[in-house]
Amino acid sequence: MKLLTLVVLLFSASIVCRAEQQKYDNYKLYTLYVEDDEQAEELHNWYTNGNLDFWSYGTLNDSVTVMVNPGLQEYFEAMLDDVQLESELVEENVQSLLEHEQEQRNLHIMSKRRRPQKLPQKPTSTDEVDEDAIDFNHFWTLDEIYRYMDRMEKMYPNLVRVMNIGQTFENRSIMAITISKDGRINQTRPVVLVDAGVHAREWASHMSAVYLIHQLVEFADKNEDLLYNTDWIIVPVANPDGYVYSYETDRLWRKNRYADNVLCTGTDVNRNFPFRWGYTSHSCTDGFAGKTPGSEKETQALMLLMAQFSRSIKMYLSMHSCGDYILYPYGFAYKPVPNSEDLYKLGLQAAEAVQKVGGPEYLVGQASGLLYLATGSDDFIYGAYGVEYAYTIELSCGDRGYGFIIEPNQIETIATETFEMFKVFGMHAGTQKISKRP
């Protein structure tokens, strides 16, 4: 702890400036192998104080991926020696990873420009849809995602509705799409609520949500069992400001873009939900929970959406990246929830579905037990609205295992594996009963 305090005092200036950094030259990426509680506690303290950036999470006797600020390198190495933490350097310069990813995006943009342009026309069938809109070989921009949602509504008016559920600090719309065989959700069937991208840099989560829309809408006949007894509400970009900022300015940005002081911008939307909310004094950390519970516009938008459909929501899935975890409440305490056994069994079914298609092994368990103590959106909807099936899904890190930096050829692979989980959760939701209005 003395070492940690020294780090905070000496390098507070570098932490404050981090939110403005766009390049990550000489930042190093490590895999750490956590073997005991002391090591886990020390890492959590570093994270809490904003000194260590976790790219993936792990349990005891498992590995985690962390990024180290070059200004903290000496103290980081001293900490490794102090708690005898085994480590492996996997990348000398994180900026090289980001530049490689940017090169891949540039190649995709160039390939689009070389394609012959089609005359604009109103699509009449899925065969005539612009191929760019259903390309899962690149990470879509916010505009691409929103245009796709709008087009699905125009093409499938008897199945899809798009609604604006709120505005961000930078005045961007937070959009949700509803998918129901009745055309609109009338709360006569169980609802699966899915959100993605609460953390801006977790791009695989956005794409898995878009892929879910693609399957449920454009392949509705093939997936009619997921629509027969179940309605869906999907928010593919729950943090639009943060997503645009991560796409255009700082690839590793995690929070929203609420600017309440001149030094550090943004709040961790997932930590801002007003259920067992805990204040974090350091606004420059990635996990800053905000000054007050429920203060953020993104949080408020999701809460209002939950409230609007609380009677019929029977399954809640919050998509994150990465780590191969299926987590359920509670995260704020070690106390198990009453239906923890049912949550665990259903989570195992989803994990097995991924393995059946050749995907990775997902670990299933209570969030506080598998990771660390922290509240989030699943705790909120479970505790505040009584949604008994609520999960946070930490998606696969891809073949390279570099957390957020996923090769383009892995995007659709992860999305299709995730869809197998959606099938399990969606089918189970369809078996749930909706209580009649009093």
Tab-separated table of C-alpha atoms in Angstrom:
chain	number	residue	atom	x	y	z
A	1	MET	CA	0.000	0.000	0.000
A	2	LYS	CA	2.903	2.416	0.690
A	3	LEU	CA	4.163	1.864	-2.822
A	4	LEU	CA	0.720	2.538	-4.223
A	5	THR	CA	0.377	5.790	-2.265
A	6	LEU	CA	3.745	6.955	-3.567
A	7	VAL	CA	2.651	6.238	-7.134
A	8	VAL	CA	-0.509	8.292	-6.692
A	9	LEU	CA	1.366	11.291	-5.290
A	10	LEU	CA	4.194	11.315	-7.800
A	11	PHE	CA	2.186	10.708	-10.933
A	12	SER	CA	-1.134	12.422	-10.363
A	13	ALA	CA	-0.258	14.894	-13.114
A	14	SER	CA	0.238	12.148	-15.667
A	15	ILE	CA	-3.090	10.598	-14.675
A	16	VAL	CA	-4.899	13.915	-15.084
A	17	CYS	CA	-3.479	14.380	-18.565
A	18	ARG	CA	-4.304	10.891	-19.688
A	19	ALA	CA	-7.851	11.754	-20.762
A	20	GLU	CA	-6.377	14.126	-23.363
A	21	GLN	CA	-3.818	11.704	-24.750
A	22	GLN	CA	-4.359	10.371	-28.230
A	23	LYS	CA	-1.203	8.327	-28.664
A	24	TYR	CA	0.167	5.514	-26.531
A	25	ASP	CA	3.832	5.424	-27.449
A	26	ASN	CA	5.867	3.224	-25.083
A	27	TYR	CA	2.802	2.066	-23.164
A	28	LYS	CA	3.336	-1.621	-22.490
A	29	LEU	CA	0.869	-4.484	-22.409
A	30	TYR	CA	1.359	-7.293	-19.906
A	31	THR	CA	-0.283	-10.571	-19.082
A	32	LEU	CA	-0.333	-11.091	-15.318
A	33	TYR	CA	-0.967	-14.402	-13.603
A	34	VAL	CA	-2.902	-13.867	-10.384
A	35	GLU	CA	-2.370	-16.615	-7.816
A	36	ASP	CA	-3.552	-15.247	-4.451
A	37	ASP	CA	-5.791	-12.673	-2.766
A	38	GLU	CA	-2.909	-10.319	-1.969
A	39	GLN	CA	-1.989	-10.046	-5.621
A	40	ALA	CA	-5.604	-9.535	-6.643
A	41	GLU	CA	-6.097	-6.815	-4.011
A	42	GLU	CA	-2.936	-4.993	-5.060
A	43	LEU	CA	-4.030	-4.968	-8.711
A	44	HIS	CA	-7.478	-3.740	-7.741
A	45	ASN	CA	-5.933	-0.907	-5.729
A	46	TRP	CA	-3.865	0.143	-8.715
A	47	TYR	CA	-6.987	0.090	-10.893
A	48	THR	CA	-9.070	2.029	-8.353
A	49	ASN	CA	-6.450	4.778	-8.221
A	50	GLY	CA	-6.292	5.022	-11.998
A	51	ASN	CA	-2.769	3.654	-12.322
A	52	LEU	CA	-3.456	0.487	-14.282
A	53	ASP	CA	-5.665	-0.050	-17.317
A	54	PHE	CA	-7.249	-3.492	-17.456
A	55	TRP	CA	-7.880	-4.793	-20.981
A	56	SER	CA	-9.293	-8.074	-19.705
A	57	TYR	CA	-10.193	-9.481	-16.329
A	58	GLY	CA	-9.550	-12.772	-14.613
A	59	THR	CA	-10.144	-14.792	-11.492
A	60	LEU	CA	-7.597	-16.287	-9.132
A	61	ASN	CA	-5.291	-18.726	-10.895
A	62	ASP	CA	-6.096	-16.983	-14.147
A	63	SER	CA	-4.480	-14.297	-16.283
A	64	VAL	CA	-5.355	-10.653	-16.823
A	65	THR	CA	-4.165	-8.210	-19.468
A	66	VAL	CA	-3.098	-4.736	-18.322
A	67	MET	CA	-1.631	-1.649	-19.958
A	68	VAL	CA	1.080	0.292	-18.130
A	69	ASN	CA	1.801	4.008	-18.451
A	70	PRO	CA	5.528	4.471	-19.203
A	71	GLY	CA	5.729	6.998	-16.364
A	72	LEU	CA	4.697	4.237	-13.956
A	73	GLN	CA	6.864	1.484	-15.401
A	74	GLU	CA	9.488	1.513	-12.641
A	75	TYR	CA	6.863	1.453	-9.891
A	76	PHE	CA	4.895	-1.236	-11.701
A	77	GLU	CA	7.937	-3.487	-11.860
A	78	ALA	CA	8.598	-2.844	-8.164
A	79	MET	CA	5.020	-3.851	-7.382
A	80	LEU	CA	5.434	-7.097	-9.343
A	81	ASP	CA	8.478	-7.942	-7.235
A	82	ASP	CA	6.814	-6.863	-4.004
A	83	VAL	CA	3.820	-9.206	-4.340
A	84	GLN	CA	5.696	-11.814	-6.418
A	85	LEU	CA	3.328	-11.478	-9.347
A	86	GLU	CA	4.271	-13.458	-12.451
A	87	SER	CA	4.114	-11.398	-15.637
A	88	GLU	CA	4.696	-11.670	-19.360
A	89	LEU	CA	5.347	-8.710	-21.644
A	90	VAL	CA	3.125	-9.170	-24.696
A	91	GLU	CA	3.543	-5.787	-26.406
A	92	GLU	CA	6.366	-3.268	-26.070
A	93	ASN	CA	4.490	-0.386	-27.655
A	94	VAL	CA	0.686	-0.226	-27.557
A	95	GLN	CA	0.716	2.541	-30.132
A	96	SER	CA	1.886	0.015	-32.730
A	97	LEU	CA	-1.270	-2.044	-32.085
A	98	LEU	CA	-3.450	1.019	-32.534
A	99	GLU	CA	-1.660	1.999	-35.726
A	100	HIS	CA	-2.101	-1.503	-37.120
A	101	GLU	CA	-5.818	-1.340	-36.377
A	102	GLN	CA	-6.054	2.079	-38.026
A	103	GLU	CA	-4.298	0.711	-41.105
A	104	GLN	CA	-6.917	-2.019	-41.330
A	105	ARG	CA	-9.691	0.578	-41.114
A	106	ASN	CA	-8.016	2.696	-43.808
A	107	LEU	CA	-7.761	-0.338	-46.097
A	108	HIS	CA	-11.458	-0.977	-45.654
A	109	ILE	CA	-12.296	2.654	-46.505
A	110	MET	CA	-10.101	2.489	-49.618
A	111	SER	CA	-11.732	-0.747	-50.748
A	112	LYS	CA	-15.161	0.879	-50.425
A	113	ARG	CA	-14.051	3.824	-52.572
A	114	ARG	CA	-12.833	1.491	-55.311
A	115	ARG	CA	-16.185	-0.274	-55.545
A	116	PRO	CA	-18.534	0.831	-58.337
A	117	GLN	CA	-21.181	3.169	-56.946
A	118	LYS	CA	-24.803	2.074	-57.150
A	119	LEU	CA	-27.538	4.512	-58.015
A	120	PRO	CA	-29.655	5.269	-54.961
A	121	GLN	CA	-32.842	3.253	-54.908
A	122	LYS	CA	-35.377	2.070	-52.417
A	123	PRO	CA	-34.576	-1.551	-51.525
A	124	THR	CA	-37.402	-3.993	-52.071
A	125	SER	CA	-35.744	-7.175	-50.864
A	126	THR	CA	-32.728	-8.271	-48.848
A	127	ASP	CA	-30.982	-9.159	-52.122
A	128	GLU	CA	-30.867	-5.475	-53.057
A	129	VAL	CA	-29.430	-4.222	-49.768
A	130	ASP	CA	-26.144	-2.298	-50.056
A	131	GLU	CA	-23.460	-4.808	-49.107
A	132	ASP	CA	-21.620	-2.232	-47.001
A	133	ALA	CA	-24.426	-2.242	-44.452
A	134	ILE	CA	-24.051	-5.925	-43.676
A	135	ASP	CA	-20.281	-6.179	-43.779
A	136	PHE	CA	-18.975	-7.634	-40.535
A	137	ASN	CA	-15.344	-7.329	-41.555
A	138	HIS	CA	-14.933	-3.855	-40.066
A	139	PHE	CA	-16.079	-1.930	-37.031
A	140	TRP	CA	-19.007	0.251	-38.022
A	141	THR	CA	-19.130	3.946	-37.219
A	142	LEU	CA	-22.012	5.357	-35.191
A	143	ASP	CA	-23.546	6.770	-38.379
A	144	GLU	CA	-23.332	3.385	-40.098
A	145	ILE	CA	-25.080	1.695	-37.187
A	146	TYR	CA	-27.845	4.292	-37.021
A	147	ARG	CA	-28.388	4.271	-40.795
A	148	TYR	CA	-28.699	0.511	-40.695
A	149	MET	CA	-31.302	0.675	-37.917
A	150	ASP	CA	-33.325	3.246	-39.858
A	151	ARG	CA	-33.187	1.165	-43.002
A	152	MET	CA	-34.376	-1.936	-41.168
A	153	GLU	CA	-37.387	0.045	-39.945
A	154	LYS	CA	-38.202	1.184	-43.498
A	155	MET	CA	-37.752	-2.265	-45.004
A	156	TYR	CA	-39.501	-4.224	-42.244
A	157	PRO	CA	-42.216	-1.931	-40.862
A	158	ASN	CA	-44.221	-4.893	-39.573
A	159	LEU	CA	-41.323	-6.080	-37.459
A	160	VAL	CA	-39.109	-3.132	-36.507
A	161	ARG	CA	-39.434	0.200	-34.734
A	162	VAL	CA	-36.580	2.603	-33.999
A	163	MET	CA	-36.881	5.013	-31.107
A	164	ASN	CA	-34.807	7.754	-29.577
A	165	ILE	CA	-34.486	7.037	-25.858
A	166	GLY	CA	-32.379	10.054	-24.889
A	167	GLN	CA	-29.779	12.679	-25.798
A	168	THR	CA	-26.155	12.728	-24.697
A	169	PHE	CA	-24.089	15.580	-23.280
A	170	GLU	CA	-22.834	16.306	-26.823
A	171	ASN	CA	-26.424	16.107	-28.087
A	172	ARG	CA	-26.216	12.783	-29.889
A	173	SER	CA	-29.249	10.532	-29.932
A	174	ILE	CA	-29.258	7.271	-27.994
A	175	MET	CA	-31.191	4.930	-30.240
A	176	ALA	CA	-32.979	1.670	-29.509
A	177	ILE	CA	-34.549	-0.779	-31.924
A	178	THR	CA	-37.541	-2.942	-31.052
A	179	ILE	CA	-38.184	-6.197	-32.874
A	180	SER	CA	-41.602	-7.832	-32.514
A	181	LYS	CA	-43.816	-9.912	-34.772
A	182	ASP	CA	-46.628	-7.522	-33.795
A	183	GLY	CA	-44.672	-4.599	-35.215
A	184	ARG	CA	-44.418	-2.854	-31.872
A	185	ILE	CA	-43.969	-4.108	-28.325
A	186	ASN	CA	-47.302	-4.231	-26.518
A	187	GLN	CA	-45.985	-6.072	-23.442
A	188	THR	CA	-47.974	-9.223	-24.085
A	189	ARG	CA	-44.819	-11.284	-24.615
A	190	PRO	CA	-41.592	-11.464	-22.602
A	191	VAL	CA	-38.943	-8.952	-23.637
A	192	VAL	CA	-35.184	-9.412	-23.922
A	193	LEU	CA	-33.394	-6.106	-23.339
A	194	VAL	CA	-29.861	-5.916	-24.759
A	195	ASP	CA	-27.453	-3.008	-24.498
A	196	ALA	CA	-23.900	-2.711	-25.795
A	197	GLY	CA	-21.093	-0.215	-25.809
A	198	VAL	CA	-21.645	1.247	-22.351
A	199	HIS	CA	-17.846	1.321	-22.321
A	200	ALA	CA	-16.833	3.170	-25.470
A	201	ARG	CA	-13.720	1.249	-26.479
A	202	GLU	CA	-15.329	-2.201	-26.323
A	203	TRP	CA	-16.143	-2.290	-30.022
A	204	ALA	CA	-16.777	-6.031	-30.222
A	205	SER	CA	-19.860	-5.495	-28.060
A	206	HIS	CA	-21.345	-2.981	-30.513
A	207	MET	CA	-20.835	-5.324	-33.431
A	208	SER	CA	-22.337	-8.313	-31.633
A	209	ALA	CA	-25.474	-6.251	-30.974
A	210	VAL	CA	-25.657	-5.180	-34.626
A	211	TYR	CA	-25.219	-8.797	-35.702
A	212	LEU	CA	-28.112	-9.757	-33.431
A	213	ILE	CA	-30.312	-7.164	-35.175
A	214	HIS	CA	-29.156	-8.496	-38.547
A	215	GLN	CA	-30.137	-12.054	-37.644
A	216	LEU	CA	-33.472	-11.257	-35.993
A	217	VAL	CA	-34.638	-8.912	-38.752
A	218	GLU	CA	-33.113	-9.944	-42.074
A	219	PHE	CA	-33.257	-13.625	-41.175
A	220	ALA	CA	-36.492	-13.512	-39.222
A	221	ASP	CA	-37.831	-16.612	-40.990
A	222	LYS	CA	-34.745	-18.599	-40.081
A	223	ASN	CA	-34.899	-17.381	-36.482
A	224	GLU	CA	-38.661	-17.363	-36.048
A	225	ASP	CA	-38.367	-19.434	-32.854
A	226	LEU	CA	-36.642	-16.415	-31.256
A	227	LEU	CA	-39.553	-14.152	-32.223
A	228	TYR	CA	-42.565	-16.404	-31.723
A	229	ASN	CA	-42.800	-15.990	-27.944
A	230	THR	CA	-40.253	-13.222	-27.400
A	231	ASP	CA	-39.863	-9.522	-28.215
A	232	TRP	CA	-36.500	-7.757	-28.325
A	233	ILE	CA	-35.231	-4.288	-27.451
A	234	ILE	CA	-31.628	-3.597	-28.479
A	235	VAL	CA	-29.486	-0.536	-27.751
A	236	PRO	CA	-26.358	-1.176	-29.852
A	237	VAL	CA	-24.554	2.019	-28.782
A	238	ALA	CA	-25.405	2.951	-25.205
A	239	ASN	CA	-22.602	5.538	-25.050
A	240	PRO	CA	-22.602	7.364	-28.427
A	241	ASP	CA	-20.349	10.274	-27.400
A	242	GLY	CA	-17.732	7.930	-26.028
A	243	TYR	CA	-17.926	5.647	-29.062
A	244	VAL	CA	-17.383	8.504	-31.514
A	245	TYR	CA	-14.512	9.815	-29.398
A	246	SER	CA	-12.886	6.374	-29.272
A	247	TYR	CA	-13.310	6.043	-33.040
A	248	GLU	CA	-12.021	9.482	-34.002
A	249	THR	CA	-9.683	10.674	-31.235
A	250	ASP	CA	-8.691	8.247	-28.478
A	251	ARG	CA	-9.118	4.562	-29.296
A	252	LEU	CA	-8.829	3.529	-25.650
A	253	TRP	CA	-11.473	5.912	-24.273
A	254	ARG	CA	-13.867	4.121	-21.906
A	255	LYS	CA	-16.219	6.690	-20.319
A	256	ASN	CA	-18.827	9.080	-21.664
A	257	ARG	CA	-17.873	12.668	-22.548
A	258	TYR	CA	-19.598	14.635	-19.802
A	259	ALA	CA	-17.300	17.561	-19.018
A	260	ASP	CA	-17.925	18.773	-15.492
A	261	ASN	CA	-14.382	20.023	-14.887
A	262	VAL	CA	-11.451	21.268	-16.929
A	263	LEU	CA	-9.049	18.526	-15.897
A	264	CYS	CA	-10.819	15.225	-16.502
A	265	THR	CA	-13.754	14.425	-18.737
A	266	GLY	CA	-16.232	11.605	-18.496
A	267	THR	CA	-18.027	9.187	-16.218
A	268	ASP	CA	-18.119	5.398	-16.276
A	269	VAL	CA	-21.777	4.939	-17.214
A	270	ASN	CA	-21.873	1.404	-15.835
A	271	ARG	CA	-20.801	2.611	-12.375
A	272	ASN	CA	-23.361	5.437	-12.382
A	273	PHE	CA	-26.539	3.384	-11.870
A	274	PRO	CA	-28.284	4.296	-8.585
A	275	PHE	CA	-28.264	0.876	-6.972
A	276	ARG	CA	-25.632	0.401	-4.273
A	277	TRP	CA	-23.821	3.263	-5.979
A	278	GLY	CA	-20.411	4.067	-4.602
A	279	TYR	CA	-18.659	7.432	-4.950
A	280	THR	CA	-15.164	7.405	-6.397
A	281	SER	CA	-13.218	10.528	-5.502
A	282	HIS	CA	-10.819	10.427	-8.452
A	283	SER	CA	-12.649	11.809	-11.515
A	284	CYS	CA	-9.591	11.117	-13.683
A	285	THR	CA	-9.895	7.348	-13.333
A	286	ASP	CA	-11.573	5.150	-15.941
A	287	GLY	CA	-13.967	3.852	-13.290
A	288	PHE	CA	-15.227	7.241	-12.045
A	289	ALA	CA	-18.852	6.681	-10.955
A	290	GLY	CA	-19.949	10.301	-11.244
A	291	LYS	CA	-20.650	12.902	-8.577
A	292	THR	CA	-24.137	11.549	-7.838
A	293	PRO	CA	-25.992	8.316	-8.655
A	294	GLY	CA	-27.887	8.340	-11.933
A	295	SER	CA	-26.388	11.662	-12.949
A	296	GLU	CA	-25.470	10.762	-16.530
A	297	LYS	CA	-27.768	11.180	-19.514
A	298	GLU	CA	-26.845	7.722	-20.828
A	299	THR	CA	-27.668	6.140	-17.476
A	300	GLN	CA	-30.962	8.013	-17.322
A	301	ALA	CA	-31.923	6.929	-20.841
A	302	LEU	CA	-31.359	3.251	-20.040
A	303	MET	CA	-33.181	3.573	-16.715
A	304	LEU	CA	-36.229	5.148	-18.397
A	305	LEU	CA	-36.223	2.393	-21.009
A	306	MET	CA	-36.090	-0.234	-18.266
A	307	ALA	CA	-38.931	1.494	-16.423
A	308	GLN	CA	-41.089	1.737	-19.536
A	309	PHE	CA	-40.960	-1.999	-20.172
A	310	SER	CA	-40.254	-3.252	-16.652
A	311	ARG	CA	-43.380	-5.397	-16.533
A	312	SER	CA	-42.393	-7.437	-19.582
A	313	ILE	CA	-38.571	-7.477	-19.447
A	314	LYS	CA	-37.677	-11.025	-18.461
A	315	MET	CA	-34.076	-11.100	-19.665
A	316	TYR	CA	-31.427	-8.396	-19.530
A	317	LEU	CA	-28.061	-8.732	-21.280
A	318	SER	CA	-25.364	-6.062	-21.096
A	319	MET	CA	-22.600	-6.709	-23.614
A	320	HIS	CA	-18.989	-5.863	-22.773
A	321	SER	CA	-15.502	-6.845	-23.946
A	322	CYS	CA	-13.485	-8.734	-23.101
A	323	GLY	CA	-12.678	-11.785	-20.979
A	324	ASP	CA	-14.933	-14.795	-21.770
A	325	TYR	CA	-17.292	-14.335	-18.814
A	326	ILE	CA	-21.019	-14.729	-18.235
A	327	LEU	CA	-21.672	-12.786	-15.036
A	328	TYR	CA	-24.804	-12.348	-12.948
A	329	PRO	CA	-25.748	-10.281	-9.850
A	330	TYR	CA	-24.723	-9.235	-7.470
A	331	GLY	CA	-21.494	-7.453	-8.258
A	332	PHE	CA	-21.619	-5.037	-5.337
A	333	ALA	CA	-21.506	-7.792	-2.674
A	334	TYR	CA	-20.558	-11.428	-2.272
A	335	LYS	CA	-24.066	-12.281	-1.070
A	336	PRO	CA	-25.743	-14.622	-3.597
A	337	VAL	CA	-29.100	-13.662	-5.089
A	338	PRO	CA	-32.105	-15.961	-4.404
A	339	ASN	CA	-32.148	-17.456	-7.922
A	340	SER	CA	-28.382	-17.752	-8.290
A	341	GLU	CA	-28.634	-21.461	-9.083
A	342	ASP	CA	-31.023	-20.802	-11.981
A	343	LEU	CA	-28.817	-17.991	-13.266
A	344	TYR	CA	-25.790	-20.258	-13.137
A	345	LYS	CA	-27.512	-23.139	-14.950
A	346	LEU	CA	-28.780	-20.939	-17.757
A	347	GLY	CA	-25.374	-19.275	-18.051
A	348	LEU	CA	-23.777	-22.698	-18.425
A	349	GLN	CA	-26.178	-23.539	-21.257
A	350	ALA	CA	-25.145	-20.360	-23.055
A	351	ALA	CA	-21.453	-21.122	-22.486
A	352	GLU	CA	-21.910	-24.657	-23.846
A	353	ALA	CA	-23.656	-23.276	-26.940
A	354	VAL	CA	-20.543	-21.240	-27.750
A	355	GLN	CA	-18.253	-24.234	-27.333
A	356	LYS	CA	-20.453	-26.321	-29.637
A	357	VAL	CA	-19.616	-23.972	-32.511
A	358	GLY	CA	-15.905	-24.051	-31.717
A	359	GLY	CA	-15.797	-20.938	-29.560
A	360	PRO	CA	-13.863	-20.333	-26.335
A	361	GLU	CA	-14.797	-21.556	-22.886
A	362	TYR	CA	-16.826	-18.940	-21.033
A	363	LEU	CA	-16.691	-18.922	-17.245
A	364	VAL	CA	-20.043	-18.495	-15.505
A	365	GLY	CA	-20.575	-17.043	-12.058
A	366	GLN	CA	-21.555	-14.220	-9.761
A	367	ALA	CA	-19.767	-11.031	-10.799
A	368	SER	CA	-18.333	-10.276	-7.365
A	369	GLY	CA	-16.935	-13.778	-7.055
A	370	LEU	CA	-15.378	-14.078	-10.506
A	371	LEU	CA	-14.109	-10.521	-10.859
A	372	TYR	CA	-14.246	-7.789	-8.214
A	373	LEU	CA	-16.744	-5.836	-6.125
A	374	ALA	CA	-18.533	-3.264	-8.281
A	375	THR	CA	-22.109	-2.444	-9.095
A	376	GLY	CA	-23.448	-2.034	-12.618
A	377	SER	CA	-26.491	-2.076	-14.868
A	378	ASP	CA	-27.311	-5.742	-14.216
A	379	ASP	CA	-27.313	-5.151	-10.446
A	380	PHE	CA	-29.608	-2.178	-11.008
A	381	ILE	CA	-32.232	-3.876	-13.170
A	382	TYR	CA	-32.205	-6.946	-10.922
A	383	GLY	CA	-32.428	-5.010	-7.666
A	384	ALA	CA	-34.607	-2.085	-8.744
A	385	TYR	CA	-37.025	-3.754	-11.170
A	386	GLY	CA	-36.870	-7.390	-10.137
A	387	VAL	CA	-35.683	-8.701	-13.515
A	388	GLU	CA	-34.646	-12.149	-12.348
A	389	TYR	CA	-32.460	-12.997	-15.338
A	390	ALA	CA	-29.817	-10.295	-15.688
A	391	TYR	CA	-26.334	-10.856	-17.055
A	392	THR	CA	-23.200	-8.980	-18.030
A	393	ILE	CA	-21.392	-10.737	-20.867
A	394	GLU	CA	-17.654	-10.160	-21.275
A	395	LEU	CA	-17.074	-11.277	-24.864
A	396	SER	CA	-14.107	-13.111	-26.317
A	397	CYS	CA	-10.794	-11.275	-26.713
A	398	GLY	CA	-10.223	-12.852	-30.118
A	399	ASP	CA	-7.329	-14.978	-31.321
A	400	ARG	CA	-4.605	-12.483	-30.436
A	401	GLY	CA	-5.949	-11.866	-26.966
A	402	TYR	CA	-5.271	-8.118	-27.065
A	403	GLY	CA	-8.513	-7.102	-25.446
A	404	PHE	CA	-10.151	-4.273	-27.362
A	405	ILE	CA	-7.818	-4.487	-30.358
A	406	ILE	CA	-9.428	-7.252	-32.378
A	407	GLU	CA	-8.443	-8.233	-35.906
A	408	PRO	CA	-11.169	-7.553	-38.509
A	409	ASN	CA	-11.425	-11.249	-39.372
A	410	GLN	CA	-12.432	-11.913	-35.754
A	411	ILE	CA	-15.401	-9.531	-35.664
A	412	GLU	CA	-17.919	-11.842	-37.301
A	413	THR	CA	-16.493	-14.882	-35.520
A	414	ILE	CA	-17.113	-13.305	-32.123
A	415	ALA	CA	-20.517	-12.021	-33.233
A	416	THR	CA	-21.679	-15.427	-34.444
A	417	GLU	CA	-20.490	-17.096	-31.241
A	418	THR	CA	-22.333	-14.470	-29.235
A	419	PHE	CA	-25.485	-15.087	-31.259
A	420	GLU	CA	-25.456	-18.675	-30.020
A	421	MET	CA	-25.692	-17.266	-26.499
A	422	PHE	CA	-28.484	-14.924	-27.542
A	423	LYS	CA	-30.416	-17.943	-28.800
A	424	VAL	CA	-30.228	-19.642	-25.417
A	425	PHE	CA	-31.184	-16.540	-23.465
A	426	GLY	CA	-33.924	-15.583	-25.923
A	427	MET	CA	-35.545	-19.008	-25.912
A	428	HIS	CA	-35.534	-19.073	-22.125
A	429	ALA	CA	-37.086	-15.608	-21.949
A	430	GLY	CA	-39.909	-16.863	-24.128
A	431	THR	CA	-40.891	-19.369	-21.445
A	432	GLN	CA	-41.417	-16.685	-18.800
A	433	LYS	CA	-44.835	-15.361	-17.819
A	434	ILE	CA	-45.850	-11.711	-17.672
A	435	SER	CA	-47.909	-10.747	-14.656
A	436	LYS	CA	-51.269	-9.152	-15.396
A	437	ARG	CA	-51.789	-5.504	-14.579
A	438	PRO	CA	-53.380	-4.942	-11.171
